[in-house]
mmCIF file of C-alpha atoms in Angstrom:
data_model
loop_
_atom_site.group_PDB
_atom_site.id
_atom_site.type_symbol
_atom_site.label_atom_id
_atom_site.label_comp_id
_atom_site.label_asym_id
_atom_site.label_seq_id
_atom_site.Cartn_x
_atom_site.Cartn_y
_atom_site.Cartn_z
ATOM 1 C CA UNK A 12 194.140 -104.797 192.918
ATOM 2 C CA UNK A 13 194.391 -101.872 190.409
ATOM 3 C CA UNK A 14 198.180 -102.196 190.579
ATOM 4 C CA UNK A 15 197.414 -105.966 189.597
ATOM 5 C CA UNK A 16 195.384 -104.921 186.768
ATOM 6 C CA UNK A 17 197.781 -102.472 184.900
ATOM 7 C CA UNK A 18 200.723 -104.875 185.448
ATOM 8 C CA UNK A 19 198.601 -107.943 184.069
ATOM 9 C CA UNK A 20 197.399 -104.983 181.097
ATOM 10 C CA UNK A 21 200.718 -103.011 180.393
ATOM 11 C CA UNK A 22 203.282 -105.869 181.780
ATOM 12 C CA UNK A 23 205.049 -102.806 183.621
ATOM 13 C CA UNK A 24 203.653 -100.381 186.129
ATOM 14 C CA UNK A 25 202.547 -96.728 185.176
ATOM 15 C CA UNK A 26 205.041 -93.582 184.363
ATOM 16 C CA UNK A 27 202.583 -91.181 186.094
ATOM 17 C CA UNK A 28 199.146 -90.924 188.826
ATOM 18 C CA UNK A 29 197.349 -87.582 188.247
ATOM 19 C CA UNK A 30 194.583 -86.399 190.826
ATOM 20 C CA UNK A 31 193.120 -83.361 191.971
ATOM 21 C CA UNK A 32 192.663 -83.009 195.756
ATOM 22 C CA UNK A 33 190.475 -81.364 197.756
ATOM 23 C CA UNK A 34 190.578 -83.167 200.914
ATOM 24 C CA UNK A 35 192.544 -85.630 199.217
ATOM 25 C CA UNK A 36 190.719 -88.904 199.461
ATOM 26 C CA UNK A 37 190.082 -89.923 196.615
ATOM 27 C CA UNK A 38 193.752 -89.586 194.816
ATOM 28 C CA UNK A 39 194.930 -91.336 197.932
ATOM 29 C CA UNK A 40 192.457 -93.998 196.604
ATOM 30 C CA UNK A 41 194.541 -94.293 193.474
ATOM 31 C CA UNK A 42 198.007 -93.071 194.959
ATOM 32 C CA UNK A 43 197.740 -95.655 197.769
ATOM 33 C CA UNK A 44 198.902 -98.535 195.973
ATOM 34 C CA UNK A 45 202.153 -97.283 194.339
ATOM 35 C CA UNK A 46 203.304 -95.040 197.265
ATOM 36 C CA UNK A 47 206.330 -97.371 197.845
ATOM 37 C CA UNK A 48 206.990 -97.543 194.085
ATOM 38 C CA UNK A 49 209.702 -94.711 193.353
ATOM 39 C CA UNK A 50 209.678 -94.652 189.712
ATOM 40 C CA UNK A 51 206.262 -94.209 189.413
ATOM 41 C CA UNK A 52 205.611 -90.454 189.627
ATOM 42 C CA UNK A 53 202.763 -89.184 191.172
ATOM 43 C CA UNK A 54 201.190 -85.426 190.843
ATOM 44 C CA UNK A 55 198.163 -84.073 193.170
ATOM 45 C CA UNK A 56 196.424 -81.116 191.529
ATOM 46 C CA UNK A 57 195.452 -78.262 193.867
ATOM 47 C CA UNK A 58 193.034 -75.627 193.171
ATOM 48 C CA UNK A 59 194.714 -72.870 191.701
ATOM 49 C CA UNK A 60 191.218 -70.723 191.317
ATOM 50 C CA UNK A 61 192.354 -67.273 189.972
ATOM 51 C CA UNK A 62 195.809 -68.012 190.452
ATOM 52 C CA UNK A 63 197.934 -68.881 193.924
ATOM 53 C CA UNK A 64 199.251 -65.521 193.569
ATOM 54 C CA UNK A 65 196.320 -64.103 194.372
ATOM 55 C CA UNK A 66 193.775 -64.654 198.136
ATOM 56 C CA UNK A 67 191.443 -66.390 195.489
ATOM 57 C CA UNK A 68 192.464 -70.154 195.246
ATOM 58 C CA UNK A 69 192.455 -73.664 197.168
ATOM 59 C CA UNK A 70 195.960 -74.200 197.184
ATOM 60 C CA UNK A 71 196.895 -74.959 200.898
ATOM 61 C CA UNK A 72 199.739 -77.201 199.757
ATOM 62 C CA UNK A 73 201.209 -74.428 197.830
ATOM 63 C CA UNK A 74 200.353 -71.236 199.413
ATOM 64 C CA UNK A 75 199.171 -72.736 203.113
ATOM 65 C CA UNK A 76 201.432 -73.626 206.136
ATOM 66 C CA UNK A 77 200.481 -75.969 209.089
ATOM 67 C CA UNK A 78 197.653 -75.364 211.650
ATOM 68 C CA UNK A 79 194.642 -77.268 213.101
ATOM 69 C CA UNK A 80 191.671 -77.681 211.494
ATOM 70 C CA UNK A 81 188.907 -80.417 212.031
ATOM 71 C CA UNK A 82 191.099 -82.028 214.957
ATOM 72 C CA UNK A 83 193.831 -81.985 212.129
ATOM 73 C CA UNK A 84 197.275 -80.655 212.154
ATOM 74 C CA UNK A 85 197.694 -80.133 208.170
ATOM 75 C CA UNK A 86 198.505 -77.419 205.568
ATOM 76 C CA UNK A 87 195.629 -74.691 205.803
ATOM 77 C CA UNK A 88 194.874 -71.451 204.305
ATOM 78 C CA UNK A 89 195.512 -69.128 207.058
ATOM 79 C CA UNK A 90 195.615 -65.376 207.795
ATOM 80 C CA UNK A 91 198.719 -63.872 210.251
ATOM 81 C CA UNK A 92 196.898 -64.756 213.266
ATOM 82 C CA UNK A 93 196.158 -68.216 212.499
ATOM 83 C CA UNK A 94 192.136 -67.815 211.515
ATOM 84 C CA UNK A 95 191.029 -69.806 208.341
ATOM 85 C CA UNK A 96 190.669 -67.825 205.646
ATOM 86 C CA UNK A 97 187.981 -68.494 202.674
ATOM 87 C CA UNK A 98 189.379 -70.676 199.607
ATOM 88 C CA UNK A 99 188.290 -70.145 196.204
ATOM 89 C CA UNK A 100 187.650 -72.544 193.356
ATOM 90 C CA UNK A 101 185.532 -72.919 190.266
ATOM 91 C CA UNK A 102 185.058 -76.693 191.226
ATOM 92 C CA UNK A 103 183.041 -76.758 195.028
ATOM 93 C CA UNK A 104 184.542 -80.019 195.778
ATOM 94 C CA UNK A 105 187.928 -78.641 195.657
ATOM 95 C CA UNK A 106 186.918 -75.375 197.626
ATOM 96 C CA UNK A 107 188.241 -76.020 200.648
ATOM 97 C CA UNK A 108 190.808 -73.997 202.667
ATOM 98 C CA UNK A 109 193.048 -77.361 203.719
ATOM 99 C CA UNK A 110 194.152 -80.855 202.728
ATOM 100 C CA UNK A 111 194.028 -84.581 204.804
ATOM 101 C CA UNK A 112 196.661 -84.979 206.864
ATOM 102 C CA UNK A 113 198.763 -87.750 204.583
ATOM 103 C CA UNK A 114 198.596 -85.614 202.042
ATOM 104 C CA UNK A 115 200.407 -83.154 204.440
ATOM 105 C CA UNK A 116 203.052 -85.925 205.274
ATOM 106 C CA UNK A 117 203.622 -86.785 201.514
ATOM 107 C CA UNK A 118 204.406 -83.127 200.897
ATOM 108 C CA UNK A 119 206.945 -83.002 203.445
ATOM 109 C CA UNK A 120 208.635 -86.004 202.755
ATOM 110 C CA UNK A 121 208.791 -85.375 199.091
ATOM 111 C CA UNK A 122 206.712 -88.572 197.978
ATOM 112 C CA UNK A 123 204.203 -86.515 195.857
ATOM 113 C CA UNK A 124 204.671 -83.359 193.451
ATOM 114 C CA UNK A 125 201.841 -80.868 194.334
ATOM 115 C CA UNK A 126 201.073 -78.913 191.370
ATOM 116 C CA UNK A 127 197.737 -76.093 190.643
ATOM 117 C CA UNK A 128 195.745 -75.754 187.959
ATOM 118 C CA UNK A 129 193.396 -72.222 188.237
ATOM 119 C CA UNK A 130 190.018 -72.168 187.010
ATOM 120 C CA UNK A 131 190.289 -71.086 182.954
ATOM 121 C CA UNK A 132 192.843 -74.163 182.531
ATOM 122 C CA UNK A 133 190.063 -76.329 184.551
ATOM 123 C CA UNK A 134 187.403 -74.905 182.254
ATOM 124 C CA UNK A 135 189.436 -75.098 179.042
ATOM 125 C CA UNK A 136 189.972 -78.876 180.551
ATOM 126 C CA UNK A 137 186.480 -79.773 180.939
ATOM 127 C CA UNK A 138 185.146 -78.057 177.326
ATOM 128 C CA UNK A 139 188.128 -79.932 175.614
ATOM 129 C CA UNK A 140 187.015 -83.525 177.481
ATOM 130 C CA UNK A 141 183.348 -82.847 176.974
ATOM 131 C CA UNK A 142 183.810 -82.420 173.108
ATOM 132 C CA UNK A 143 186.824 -84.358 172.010
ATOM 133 C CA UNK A 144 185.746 -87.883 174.920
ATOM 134 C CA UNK A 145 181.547 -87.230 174.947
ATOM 135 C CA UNK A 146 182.544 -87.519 177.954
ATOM 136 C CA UNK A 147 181.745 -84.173 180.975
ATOM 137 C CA UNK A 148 184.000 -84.165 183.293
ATOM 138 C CA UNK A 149 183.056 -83.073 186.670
ATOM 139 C CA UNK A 150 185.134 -79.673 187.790
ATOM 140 C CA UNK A 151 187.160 -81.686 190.134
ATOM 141 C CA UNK A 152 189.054 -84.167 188.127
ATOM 142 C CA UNK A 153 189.179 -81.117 185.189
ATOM 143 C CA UNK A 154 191.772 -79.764 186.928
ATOM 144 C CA UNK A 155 193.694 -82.907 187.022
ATOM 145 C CA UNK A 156 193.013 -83.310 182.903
ATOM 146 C CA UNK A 157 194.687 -79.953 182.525
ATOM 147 C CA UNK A 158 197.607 -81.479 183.349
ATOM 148 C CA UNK A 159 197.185 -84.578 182.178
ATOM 149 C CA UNK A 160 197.595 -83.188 178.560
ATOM 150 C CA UNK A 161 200.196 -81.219 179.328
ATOM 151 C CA UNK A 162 202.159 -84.655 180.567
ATOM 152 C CA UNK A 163 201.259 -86.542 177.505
ATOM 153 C CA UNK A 164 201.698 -84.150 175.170
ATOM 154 C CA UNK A 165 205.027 -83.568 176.759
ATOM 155 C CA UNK A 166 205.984 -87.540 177.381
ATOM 156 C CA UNK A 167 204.907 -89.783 174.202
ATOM 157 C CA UNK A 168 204.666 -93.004 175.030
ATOM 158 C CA UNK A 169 204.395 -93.395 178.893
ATOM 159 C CA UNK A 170 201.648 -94.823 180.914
ATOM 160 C CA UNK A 171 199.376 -92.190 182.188
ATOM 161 C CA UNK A 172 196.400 -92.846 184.804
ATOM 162 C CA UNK A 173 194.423 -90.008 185.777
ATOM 163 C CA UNK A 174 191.842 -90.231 188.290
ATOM 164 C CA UNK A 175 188.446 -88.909 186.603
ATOM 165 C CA UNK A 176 186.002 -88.862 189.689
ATOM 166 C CA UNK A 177 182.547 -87.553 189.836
ATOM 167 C CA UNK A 178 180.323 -86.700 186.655
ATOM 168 C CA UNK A 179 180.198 -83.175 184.853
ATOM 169 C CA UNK A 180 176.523 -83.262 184.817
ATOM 170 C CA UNK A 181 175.987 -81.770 188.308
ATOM 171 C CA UNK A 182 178.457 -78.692 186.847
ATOM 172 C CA UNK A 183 176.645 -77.785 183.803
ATOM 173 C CA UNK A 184 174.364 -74.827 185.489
ATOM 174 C CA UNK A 185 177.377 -73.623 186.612
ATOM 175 C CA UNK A 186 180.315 -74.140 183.540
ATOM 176 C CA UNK A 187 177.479 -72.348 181.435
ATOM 177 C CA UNK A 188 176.704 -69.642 183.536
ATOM 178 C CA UNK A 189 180.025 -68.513 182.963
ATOM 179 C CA UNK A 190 180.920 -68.943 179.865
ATOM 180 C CA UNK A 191 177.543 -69.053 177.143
ATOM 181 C CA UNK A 192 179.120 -70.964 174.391
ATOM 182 C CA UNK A 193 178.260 -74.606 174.028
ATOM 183 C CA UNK A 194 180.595 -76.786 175.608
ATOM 184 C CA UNK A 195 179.575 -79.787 173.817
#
């Protein structure tokens, strides 16, 4: 239906599909529709937390390699020996040290870029939103609007769709905990 939508809206389907995962359900909610459409590009954010350099981020994509976790074999943050080690992220929903299984499978067969976004790009993401838009993002999809703006700021005129799930509200305590100046 949404792929209906934006061909009855646009008259041509979308350039790019930006979403951060966590688990990964809901960018499969948006990603689902246009898996079998080649040119449209589509990008899952990971959670980069203080950078996947470092042991403090959610990037099992990235950074992970395949285990079982949950009765699922998938990409997980692992130590040497195979235990689950702790992932890190500014956004809870995205703190999580593995990924659903299709995401997994669209890794490996090349069908989706996995990119990372850490936590100051999130933040700067989810100030810029919150007083440009009116609108607070939550954490999650923040990471996703970090590069979002880097895409359309790089590539005038294409059709962007970013998925913005969840509301910013629940995040507040937390965004200004850390950083004291208004974000609105």
């Amino acid at each position: 239906e949404a792929k209906k939508q934006i061909l009855k809206v646009e008259k041509r389907l979308p350039d790019y599909l930006v979403a951060c995962i966590g688990g990964g359900s809901n960018a499969l909610g948006l990603f689902y529709p246009f898996l079998n459409n080649e040119d449209v590009n589509i990008i899952g954010i990971e959670a980069g937390g203080k950078g996947i350099n470092s042991k403090m981020h959610a990037a099992s994509l990235s950074r992970g390699k395949p285990g079982f976790l949950h009765g699922n074999y998938t990409y997980l943050l692992q130590n040497e020996e195979g235990q689950i080690t702790d992932a890190h992220s500014i956004s809870a929903g995205l703190d999580y040290p593995g990924i659903g299984p299709e995401h997994s499978w669209l890794h490996d067969i090349g069908r989706i870029k996995y990119l990372s976004t850490t936590d100051e790009q999130s933040l700067d993401a989810f100030k810029l939103c919150s007083r440009l838009e009116g609108i607070i993002p939550a954490l999650e999809p923040a990471h996703a609007l970090h590069i979002t703006g880097k895409l359309a700021s790089e590539r005038k005129g294409q059709i962007i769709i970013m998925n913005m799930c969840g509301r910013g509200d629940k995040d507040l305590s937390a965004v200004l905990t850390l950083d004291r100046k208004s974000v609105v």
